[in-house]
PDB file of C-alpha atoms and ligand atoms in Angstrom:
ATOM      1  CA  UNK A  22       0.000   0.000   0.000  1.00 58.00           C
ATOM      2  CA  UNK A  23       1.793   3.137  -0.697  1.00 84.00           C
ATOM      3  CA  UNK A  24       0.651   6.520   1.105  1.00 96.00           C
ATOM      4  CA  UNK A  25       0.825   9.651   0.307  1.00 97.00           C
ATOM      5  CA  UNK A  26       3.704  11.198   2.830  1.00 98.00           C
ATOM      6  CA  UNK A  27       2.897  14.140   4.746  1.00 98.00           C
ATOM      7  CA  UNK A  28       5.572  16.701   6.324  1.00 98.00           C
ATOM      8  CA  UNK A  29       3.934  19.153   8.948  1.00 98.00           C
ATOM      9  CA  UNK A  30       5.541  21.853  10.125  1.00 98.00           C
ATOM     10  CA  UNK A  31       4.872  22.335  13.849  1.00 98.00           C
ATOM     11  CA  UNK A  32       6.140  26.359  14.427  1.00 98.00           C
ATOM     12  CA  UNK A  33       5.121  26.594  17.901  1.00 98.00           C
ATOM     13  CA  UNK A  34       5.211  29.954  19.692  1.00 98.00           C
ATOM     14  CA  UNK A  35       7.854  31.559  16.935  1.00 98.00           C
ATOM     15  CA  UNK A  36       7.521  34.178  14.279  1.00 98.00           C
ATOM     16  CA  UNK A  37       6.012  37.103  13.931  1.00 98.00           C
ATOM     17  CA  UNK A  38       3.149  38.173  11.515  1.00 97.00           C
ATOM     18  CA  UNK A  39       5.648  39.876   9.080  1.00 97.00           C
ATOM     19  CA  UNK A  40       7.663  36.201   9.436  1.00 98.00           C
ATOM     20  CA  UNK A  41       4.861  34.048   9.105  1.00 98.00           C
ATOM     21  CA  UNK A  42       3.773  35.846   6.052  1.00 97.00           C
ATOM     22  CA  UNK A  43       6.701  35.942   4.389  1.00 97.00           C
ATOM     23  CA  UNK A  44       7.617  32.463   4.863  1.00 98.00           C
ATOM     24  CA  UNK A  45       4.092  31.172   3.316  1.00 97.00           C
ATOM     25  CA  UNK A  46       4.537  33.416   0.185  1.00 96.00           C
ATOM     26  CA  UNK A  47       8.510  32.079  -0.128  1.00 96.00           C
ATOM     27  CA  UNK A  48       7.159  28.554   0.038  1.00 97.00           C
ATOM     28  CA  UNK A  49       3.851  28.349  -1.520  1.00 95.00           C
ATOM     29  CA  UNK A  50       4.465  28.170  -5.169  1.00 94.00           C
ATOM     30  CA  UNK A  51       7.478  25.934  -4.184  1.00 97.00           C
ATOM     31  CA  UNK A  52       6.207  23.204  -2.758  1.00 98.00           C
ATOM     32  CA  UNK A  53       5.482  19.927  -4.328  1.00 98.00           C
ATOM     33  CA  UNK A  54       2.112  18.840  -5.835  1.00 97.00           C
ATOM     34  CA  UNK A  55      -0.744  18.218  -2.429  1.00 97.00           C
ATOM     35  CA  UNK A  56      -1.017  15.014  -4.957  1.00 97.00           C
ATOM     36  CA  UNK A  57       2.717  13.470  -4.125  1.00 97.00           C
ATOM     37  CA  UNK A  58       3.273  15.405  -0.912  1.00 98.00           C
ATOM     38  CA  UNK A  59       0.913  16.835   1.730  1.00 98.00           C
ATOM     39  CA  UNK A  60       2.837  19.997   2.891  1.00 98.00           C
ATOM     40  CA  UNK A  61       1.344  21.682   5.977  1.00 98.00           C
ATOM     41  CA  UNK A  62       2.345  24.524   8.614  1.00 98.00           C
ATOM     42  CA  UNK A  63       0.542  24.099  11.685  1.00 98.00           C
ATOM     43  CA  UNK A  64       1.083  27.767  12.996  1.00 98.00           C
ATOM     44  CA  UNK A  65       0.085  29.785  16.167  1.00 98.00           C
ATOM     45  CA  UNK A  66      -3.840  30.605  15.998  1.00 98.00           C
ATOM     46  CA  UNK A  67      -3.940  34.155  15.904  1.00 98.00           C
ATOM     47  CA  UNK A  68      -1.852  33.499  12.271  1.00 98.00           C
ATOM     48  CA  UNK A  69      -4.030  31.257  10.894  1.00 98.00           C
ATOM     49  CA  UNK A  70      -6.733  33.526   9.128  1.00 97.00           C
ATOM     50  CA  UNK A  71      -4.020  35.155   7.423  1.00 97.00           C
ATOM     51  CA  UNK A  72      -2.029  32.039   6.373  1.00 97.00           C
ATOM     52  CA  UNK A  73      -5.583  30.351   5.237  1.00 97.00           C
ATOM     53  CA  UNK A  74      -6.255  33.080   2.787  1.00 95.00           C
ATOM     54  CA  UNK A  75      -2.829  32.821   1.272  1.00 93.00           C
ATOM     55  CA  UNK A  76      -2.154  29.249   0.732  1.00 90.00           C
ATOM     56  CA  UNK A  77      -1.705  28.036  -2.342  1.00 90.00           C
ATOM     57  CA  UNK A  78      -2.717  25.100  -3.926  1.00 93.00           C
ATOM     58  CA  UNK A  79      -0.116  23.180  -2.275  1.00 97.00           C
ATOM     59  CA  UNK A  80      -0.168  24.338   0.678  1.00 97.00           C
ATOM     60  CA  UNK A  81      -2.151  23.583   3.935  1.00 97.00           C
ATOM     61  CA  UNK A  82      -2.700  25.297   7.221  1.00 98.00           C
ATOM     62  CA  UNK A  83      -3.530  23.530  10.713  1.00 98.00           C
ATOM     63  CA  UNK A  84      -3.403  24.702  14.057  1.00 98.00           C
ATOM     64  CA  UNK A  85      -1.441  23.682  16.819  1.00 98.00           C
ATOM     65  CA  UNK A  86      -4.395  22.982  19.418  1.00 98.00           C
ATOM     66  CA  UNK A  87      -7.943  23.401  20.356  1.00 98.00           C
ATOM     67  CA  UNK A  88     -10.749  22.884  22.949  1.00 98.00           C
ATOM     68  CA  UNK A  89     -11.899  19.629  23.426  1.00 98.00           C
ATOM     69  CA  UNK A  90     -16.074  20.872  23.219  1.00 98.00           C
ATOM     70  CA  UNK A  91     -17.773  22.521  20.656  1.00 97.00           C
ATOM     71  CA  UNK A  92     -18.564  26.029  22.452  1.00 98.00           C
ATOM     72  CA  UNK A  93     -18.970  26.859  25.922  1.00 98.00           C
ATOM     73  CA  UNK A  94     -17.616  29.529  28.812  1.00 98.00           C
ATOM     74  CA  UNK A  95     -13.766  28.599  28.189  1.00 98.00           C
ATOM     75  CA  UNK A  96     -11.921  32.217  27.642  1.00 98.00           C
ATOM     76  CA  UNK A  97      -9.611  32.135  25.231  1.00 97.00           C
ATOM     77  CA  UNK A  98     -10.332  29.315  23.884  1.00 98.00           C
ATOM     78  CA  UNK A  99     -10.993  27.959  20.306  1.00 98.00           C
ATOM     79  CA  UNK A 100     -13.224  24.964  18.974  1.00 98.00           C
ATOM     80  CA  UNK A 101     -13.023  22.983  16.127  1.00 98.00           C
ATOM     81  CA  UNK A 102     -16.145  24.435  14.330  1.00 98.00           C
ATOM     82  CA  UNK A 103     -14.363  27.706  14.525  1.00 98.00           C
ATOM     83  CA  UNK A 104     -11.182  26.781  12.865  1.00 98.00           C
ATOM     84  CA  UNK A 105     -13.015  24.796   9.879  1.00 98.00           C
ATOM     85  CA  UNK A 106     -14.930  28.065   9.768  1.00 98.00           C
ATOM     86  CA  UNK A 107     -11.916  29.577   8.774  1.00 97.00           C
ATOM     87  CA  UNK A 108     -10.967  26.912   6.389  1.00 96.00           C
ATOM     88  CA  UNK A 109      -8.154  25.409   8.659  1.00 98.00           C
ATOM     89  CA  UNK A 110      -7.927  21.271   7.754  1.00 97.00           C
ATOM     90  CA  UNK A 111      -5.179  20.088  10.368  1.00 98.00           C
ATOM     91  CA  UNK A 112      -4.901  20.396  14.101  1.00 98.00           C
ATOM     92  CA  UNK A 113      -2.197  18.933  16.012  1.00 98.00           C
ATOM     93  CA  UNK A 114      -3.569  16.828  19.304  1.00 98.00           C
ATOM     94  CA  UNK A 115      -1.841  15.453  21.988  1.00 98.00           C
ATOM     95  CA  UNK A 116       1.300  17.590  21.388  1.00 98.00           C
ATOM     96  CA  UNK A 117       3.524  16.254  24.442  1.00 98.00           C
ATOM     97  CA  UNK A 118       4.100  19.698  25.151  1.00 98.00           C
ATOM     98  CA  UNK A 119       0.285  20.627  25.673  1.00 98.00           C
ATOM     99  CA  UNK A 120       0.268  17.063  27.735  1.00 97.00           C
ATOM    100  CA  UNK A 121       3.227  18.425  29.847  1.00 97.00           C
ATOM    101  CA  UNK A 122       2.124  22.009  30.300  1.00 97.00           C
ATOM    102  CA  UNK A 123      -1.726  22.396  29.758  1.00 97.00           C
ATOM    103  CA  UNK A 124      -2.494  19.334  31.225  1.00 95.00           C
ATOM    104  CA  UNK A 125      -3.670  17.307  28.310  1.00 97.00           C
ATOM    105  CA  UNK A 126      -4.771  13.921  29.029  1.00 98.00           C
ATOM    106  CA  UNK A 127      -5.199  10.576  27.087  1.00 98.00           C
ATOM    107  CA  UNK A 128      -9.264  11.509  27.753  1.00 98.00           C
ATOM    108  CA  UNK A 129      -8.940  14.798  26.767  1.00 98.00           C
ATOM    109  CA  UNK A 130      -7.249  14.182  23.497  1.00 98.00           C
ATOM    110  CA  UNK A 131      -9.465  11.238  22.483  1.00 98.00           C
ATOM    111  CA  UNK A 132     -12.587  14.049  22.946  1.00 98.00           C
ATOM    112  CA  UNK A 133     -10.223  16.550  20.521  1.00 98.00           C
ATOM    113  CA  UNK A 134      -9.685  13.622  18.397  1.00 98.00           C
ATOM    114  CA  UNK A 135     -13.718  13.508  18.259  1.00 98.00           C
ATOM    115  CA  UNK A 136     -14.421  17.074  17.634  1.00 98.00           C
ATOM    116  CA  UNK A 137     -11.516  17.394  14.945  1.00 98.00           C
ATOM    117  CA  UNK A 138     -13.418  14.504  13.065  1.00 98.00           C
ATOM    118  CA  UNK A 139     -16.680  15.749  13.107  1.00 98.00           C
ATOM    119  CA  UNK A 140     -15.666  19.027  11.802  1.00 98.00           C
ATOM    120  CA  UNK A 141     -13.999  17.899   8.828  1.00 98.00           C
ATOM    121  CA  UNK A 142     -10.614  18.284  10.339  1.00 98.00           C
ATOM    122  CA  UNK A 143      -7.691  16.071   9.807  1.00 98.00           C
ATOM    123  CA  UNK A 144      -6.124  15.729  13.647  1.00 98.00           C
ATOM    124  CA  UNK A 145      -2.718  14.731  13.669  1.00 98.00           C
ATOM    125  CA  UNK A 146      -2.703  12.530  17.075  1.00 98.00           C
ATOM    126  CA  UNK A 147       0.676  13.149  18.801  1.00 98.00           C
ATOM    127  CA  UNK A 148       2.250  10.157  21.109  1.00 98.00           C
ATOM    128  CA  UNK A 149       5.345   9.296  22.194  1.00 98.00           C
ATOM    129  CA  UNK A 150       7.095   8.466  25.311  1.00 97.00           C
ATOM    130  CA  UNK A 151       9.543   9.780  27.568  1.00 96.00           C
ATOM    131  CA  UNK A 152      13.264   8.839  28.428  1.00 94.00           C
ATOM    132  CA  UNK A 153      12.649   7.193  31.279  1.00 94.00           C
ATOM    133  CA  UNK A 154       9.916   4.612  29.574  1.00 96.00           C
ATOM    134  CA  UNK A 155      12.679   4.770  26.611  1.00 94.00           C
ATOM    135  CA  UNK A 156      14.933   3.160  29.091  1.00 93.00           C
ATOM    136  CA  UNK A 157      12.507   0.899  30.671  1.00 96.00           C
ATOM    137  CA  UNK A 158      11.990  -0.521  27.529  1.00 96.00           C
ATOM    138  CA  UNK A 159       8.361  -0.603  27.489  1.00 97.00           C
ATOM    139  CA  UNK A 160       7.898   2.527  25.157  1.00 97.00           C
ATOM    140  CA  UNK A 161       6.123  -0.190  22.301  1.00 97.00           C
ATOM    141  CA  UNK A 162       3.587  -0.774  25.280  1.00 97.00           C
ATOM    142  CA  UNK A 163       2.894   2.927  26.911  1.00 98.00           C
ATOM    143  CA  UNK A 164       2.371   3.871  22.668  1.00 98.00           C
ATOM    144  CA  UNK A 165      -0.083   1.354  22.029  1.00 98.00           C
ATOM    145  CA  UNK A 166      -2.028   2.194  25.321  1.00 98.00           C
ATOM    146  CA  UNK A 167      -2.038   5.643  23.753  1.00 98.00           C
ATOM    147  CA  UNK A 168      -3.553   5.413  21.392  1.00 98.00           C
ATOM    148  CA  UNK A 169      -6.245   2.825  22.214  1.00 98.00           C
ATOM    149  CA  UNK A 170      -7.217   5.696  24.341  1.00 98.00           C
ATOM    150  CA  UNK A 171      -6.917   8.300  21.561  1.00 98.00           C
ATOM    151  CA  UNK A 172      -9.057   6.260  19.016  1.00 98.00           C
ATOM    152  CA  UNK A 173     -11.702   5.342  21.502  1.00 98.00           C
ATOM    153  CA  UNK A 174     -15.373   5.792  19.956  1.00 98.00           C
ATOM    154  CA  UNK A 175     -14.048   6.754  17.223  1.00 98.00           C
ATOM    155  CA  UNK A 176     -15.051   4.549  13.973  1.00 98.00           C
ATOM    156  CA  UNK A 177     -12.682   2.972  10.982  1.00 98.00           C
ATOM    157  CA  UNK A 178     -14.144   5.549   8.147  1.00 98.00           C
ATOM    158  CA  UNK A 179     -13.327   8.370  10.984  1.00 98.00           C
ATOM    159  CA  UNK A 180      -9.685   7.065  11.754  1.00 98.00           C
ATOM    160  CA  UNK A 181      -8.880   6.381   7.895  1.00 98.00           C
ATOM    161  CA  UNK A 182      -8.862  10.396   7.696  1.00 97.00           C
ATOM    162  CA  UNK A 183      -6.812  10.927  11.333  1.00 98.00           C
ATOM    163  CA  UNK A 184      -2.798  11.407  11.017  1.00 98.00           C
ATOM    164  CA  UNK A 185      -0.511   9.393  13.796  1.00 98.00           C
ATOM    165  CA  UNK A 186       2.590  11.245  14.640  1.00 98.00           C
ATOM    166  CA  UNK A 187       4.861   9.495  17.054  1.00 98.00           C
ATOM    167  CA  UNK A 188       7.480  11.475  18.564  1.00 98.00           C
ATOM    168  CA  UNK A 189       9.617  10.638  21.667  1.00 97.00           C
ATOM    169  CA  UNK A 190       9.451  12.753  23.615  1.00 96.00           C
ATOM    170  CA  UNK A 191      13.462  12.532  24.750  1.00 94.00           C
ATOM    171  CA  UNK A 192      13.873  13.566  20.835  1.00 93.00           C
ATOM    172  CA  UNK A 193      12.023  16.712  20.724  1.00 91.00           C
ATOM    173  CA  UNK A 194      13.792  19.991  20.340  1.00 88.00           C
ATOM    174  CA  UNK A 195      16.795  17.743  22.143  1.00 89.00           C
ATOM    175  CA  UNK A 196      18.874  17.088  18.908  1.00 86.00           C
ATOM    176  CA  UNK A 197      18.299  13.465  19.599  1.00 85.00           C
ATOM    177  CA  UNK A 198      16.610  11.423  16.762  1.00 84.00           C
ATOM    178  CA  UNK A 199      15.410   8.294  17.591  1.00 87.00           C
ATOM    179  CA  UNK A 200      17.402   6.044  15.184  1.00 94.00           C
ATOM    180  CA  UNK A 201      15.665   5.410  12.044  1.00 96.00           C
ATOM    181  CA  UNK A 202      14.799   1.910  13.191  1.00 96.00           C
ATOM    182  CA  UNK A 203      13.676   2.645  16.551  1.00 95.00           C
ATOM    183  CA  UNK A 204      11.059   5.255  14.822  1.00 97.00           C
ATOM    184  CA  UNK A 205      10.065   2.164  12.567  1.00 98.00           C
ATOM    185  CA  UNK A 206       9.688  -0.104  15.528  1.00 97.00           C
ATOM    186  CA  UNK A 207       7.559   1.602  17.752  1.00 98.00           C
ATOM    187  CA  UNK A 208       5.562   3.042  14.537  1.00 98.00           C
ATOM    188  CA  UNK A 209       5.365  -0.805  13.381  1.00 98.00           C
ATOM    189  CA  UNK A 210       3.230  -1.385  16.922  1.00 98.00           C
ATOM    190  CA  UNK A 211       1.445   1.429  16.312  1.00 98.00           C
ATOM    191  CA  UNK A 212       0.145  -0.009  12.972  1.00 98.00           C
ATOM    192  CA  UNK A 213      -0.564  -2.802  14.483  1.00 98.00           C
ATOM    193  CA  UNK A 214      -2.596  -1.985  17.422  1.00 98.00           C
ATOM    194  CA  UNK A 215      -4.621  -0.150  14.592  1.00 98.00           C
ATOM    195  CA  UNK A 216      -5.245  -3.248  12.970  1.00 98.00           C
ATOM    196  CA  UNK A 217      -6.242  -4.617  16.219  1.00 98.00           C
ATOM    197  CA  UNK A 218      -9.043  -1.670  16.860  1.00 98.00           C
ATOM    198  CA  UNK A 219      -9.505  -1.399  12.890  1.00 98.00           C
ATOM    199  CA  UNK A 220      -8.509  -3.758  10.245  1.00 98.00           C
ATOM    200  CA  UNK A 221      -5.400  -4.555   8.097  1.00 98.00           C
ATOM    201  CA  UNK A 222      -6.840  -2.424   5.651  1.00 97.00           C
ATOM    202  CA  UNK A 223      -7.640   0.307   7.719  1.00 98.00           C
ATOM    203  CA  UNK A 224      -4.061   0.026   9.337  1.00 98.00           C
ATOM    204  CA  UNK A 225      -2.945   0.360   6.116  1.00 97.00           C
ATOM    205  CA  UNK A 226      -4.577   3.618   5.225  1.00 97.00           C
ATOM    206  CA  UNK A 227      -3.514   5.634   8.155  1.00 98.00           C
ATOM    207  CA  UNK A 228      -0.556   7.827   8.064  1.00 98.00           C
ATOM    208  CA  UNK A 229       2.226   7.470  10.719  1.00 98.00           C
ATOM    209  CA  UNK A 230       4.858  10.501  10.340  1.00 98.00           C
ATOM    210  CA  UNK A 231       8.209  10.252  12.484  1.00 97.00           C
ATOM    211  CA  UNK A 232       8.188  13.670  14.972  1.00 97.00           C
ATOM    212  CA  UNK A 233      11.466  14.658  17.297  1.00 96.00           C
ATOM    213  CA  UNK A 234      14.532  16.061  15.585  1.00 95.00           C
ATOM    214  CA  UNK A 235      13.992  15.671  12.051  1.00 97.00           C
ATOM    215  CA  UNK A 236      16.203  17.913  10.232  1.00 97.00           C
ATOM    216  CA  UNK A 237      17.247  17.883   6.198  1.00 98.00           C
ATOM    217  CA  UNK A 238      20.532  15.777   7.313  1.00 97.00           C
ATOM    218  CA  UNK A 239      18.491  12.968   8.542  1.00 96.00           C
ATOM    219  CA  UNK A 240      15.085  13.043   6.913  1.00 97.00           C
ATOM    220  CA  UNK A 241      16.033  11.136   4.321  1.00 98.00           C
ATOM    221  CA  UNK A 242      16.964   7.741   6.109  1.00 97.00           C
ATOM    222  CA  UNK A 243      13.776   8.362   8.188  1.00 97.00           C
ATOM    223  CA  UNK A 244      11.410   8.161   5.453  1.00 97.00           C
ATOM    224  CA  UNK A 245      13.130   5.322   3.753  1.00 97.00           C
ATOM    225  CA  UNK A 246      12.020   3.027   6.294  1.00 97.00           C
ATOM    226  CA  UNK A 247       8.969   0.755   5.473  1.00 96.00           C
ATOM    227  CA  UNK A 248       6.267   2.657   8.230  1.00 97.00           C
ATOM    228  CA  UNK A 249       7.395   5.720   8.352  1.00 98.00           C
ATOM    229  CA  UNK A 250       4.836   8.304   5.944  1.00 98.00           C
ATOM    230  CA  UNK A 251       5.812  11.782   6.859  1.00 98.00           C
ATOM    231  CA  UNK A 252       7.210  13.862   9.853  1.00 98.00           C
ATOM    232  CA  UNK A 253       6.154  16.404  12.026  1.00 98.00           C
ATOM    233  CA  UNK A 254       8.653  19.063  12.618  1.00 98.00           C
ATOM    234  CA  UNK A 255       9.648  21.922  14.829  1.00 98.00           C
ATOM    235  CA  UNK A 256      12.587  23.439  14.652  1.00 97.00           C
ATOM    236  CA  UNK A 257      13.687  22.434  10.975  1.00 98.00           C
ATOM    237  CA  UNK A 258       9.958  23.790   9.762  1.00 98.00           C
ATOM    238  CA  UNK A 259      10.714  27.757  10.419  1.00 98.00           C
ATOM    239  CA  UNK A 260      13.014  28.430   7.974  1.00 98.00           C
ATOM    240  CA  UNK A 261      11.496  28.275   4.239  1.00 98.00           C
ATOM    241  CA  UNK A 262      14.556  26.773   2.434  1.00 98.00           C
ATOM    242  CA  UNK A 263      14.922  23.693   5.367  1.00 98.00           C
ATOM    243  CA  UNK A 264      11.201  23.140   5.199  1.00 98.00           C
ATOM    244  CA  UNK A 265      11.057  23.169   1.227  1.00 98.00           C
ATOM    245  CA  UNK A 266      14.181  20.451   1.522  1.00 98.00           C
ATOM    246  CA  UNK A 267      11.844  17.948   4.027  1.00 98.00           C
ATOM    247  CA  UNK A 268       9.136  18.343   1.503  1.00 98.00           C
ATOM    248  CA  UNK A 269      11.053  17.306  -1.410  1.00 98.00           C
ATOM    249  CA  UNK A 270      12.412  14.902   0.447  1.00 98.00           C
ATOM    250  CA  UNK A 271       9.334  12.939   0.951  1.00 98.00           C
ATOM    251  CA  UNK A 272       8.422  14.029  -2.856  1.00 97.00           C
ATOM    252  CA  UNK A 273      11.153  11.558  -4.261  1.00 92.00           C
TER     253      UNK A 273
HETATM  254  P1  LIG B  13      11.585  19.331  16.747  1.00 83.47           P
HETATM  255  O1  LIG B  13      10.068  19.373  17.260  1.00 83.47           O
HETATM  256  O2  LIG B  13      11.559  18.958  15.302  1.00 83.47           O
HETATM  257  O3  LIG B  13      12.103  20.705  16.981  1.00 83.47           O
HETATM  258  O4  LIG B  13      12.288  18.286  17.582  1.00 83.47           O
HETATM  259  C1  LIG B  13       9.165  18.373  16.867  1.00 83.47           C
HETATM  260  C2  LIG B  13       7.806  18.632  17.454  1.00 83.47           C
HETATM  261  O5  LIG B  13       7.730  19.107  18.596  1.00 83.47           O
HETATM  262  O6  LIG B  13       6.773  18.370  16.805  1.00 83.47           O
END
């Protein structure tokens, strides 16, 4: 089964308008065809009307968060009906930052994972585990438990349309990749606890990107393994010419 690879770019709290502006307009008409390559920016909300009305054909927008319920007293908050409202089609869930600093929970992201699919939008459902379960050795186990809790009420036509990244959470922002075969590993179980909720087929349709260091220097080995469909990128997704280099990467 061959999928269509996805790289995300995950900006977090960087750039400025001026920055984010000029990046999507250095990029846009660069890209690679949505066809052979799914190229996305998930970027800061307050950006994301802006970037929505200038993407290009090629290009896609998605936000890096949002509430868990579709309206409600929660200041500052934003649902998922608002952001398809704007046209946004990706949201990042489960970010292990937003688990680490805004409390987001297994329950809570399997709710986001809801909304996200009922309005259309393609969530890319972050998991991943830290050093410590790295060096327990159980990380295959603590992953799967993840997402059984991600994916929970939600149905196979829903999940064929959700994105998987896995990213350790040791690798992130650290300079640390997990090795190319340790990303294929843990994505392998990943697959395969999808088969177990799912099907074969269905396990076969979802796209699993590689998150946690991925840089031009190393992107290539990453997506020549047999699991791995795309990454999700921080650091290496804010500057245009590094970003257009991971999409043409997973182009070839
Ligand atoms: P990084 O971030 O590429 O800077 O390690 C990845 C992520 O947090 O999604």
């Amino acid at each position: 089964m061959s999928r269509r690879p996805i790289i995300a770019g995950n900006w977090k709290m960087y750039k400025t308008k001026d920055d984010a502006l000029a990046f999507i307009y250095a990029v846009n008409v660069k890209v690679p065809e949505k066809e052979v390559v799914e190229s996305v920016i998930c970027a800061p909300a307050i950006f994301l009307r802006d970037l929505v009305k200038r993407e290009g054909e090629d290009l896609r927008i998605g936000a890096q968060t949002m509430h868990e319920l579709d309206e409600g007293a929660y200041t500052g908050e934003i649902s998922a009906g608002m952001l398809k409202s704007y046209g946004v089609e990706y949201v990042v869930i489960g970010h292990s930052e937003r688990r680490a600093y805004y409390n987001e929970t297994d329950e809570s992201v399997n709710k986001k994972v809801i909304q996200a699919v009922h309005n259309d939008i393609t969530p890319i459902v972050c998991v991943g585990e830290s050093l410590e379960i790295r060096e327990l050795g159980t990380t295959n186990q603590v992953v799967k438990d993840q997402i059984i809790k991600a994916y929970r009420d939600i149905t196979a036509a829903q999940a064929i349309k959700t994105v998987v990244a896995y990213e350790p959470i040791w690798a992130i922002g650290t300079g640390k990749t997990a090795t190319p075969e340790q990303a294929n590993d843990t994505i392998k179980a990943i697959r395969d606890v999808l088969k177990t909720l799912y099907s074969v087929d269905v396990s076969e349709q979802i796209r699993i990107l590689y998150g946690g260091s991925v840089k031009p220097n190393n992107v290539d080995e990453l997506l020549a393994q047999s699991d791995i469909d795309g990454a999700l990128v921080g650091g290496a997704s804010l500057d245009a010419e590094s970003f257009l280099t991971l999409v043409n990467a997973a182009a070839k």
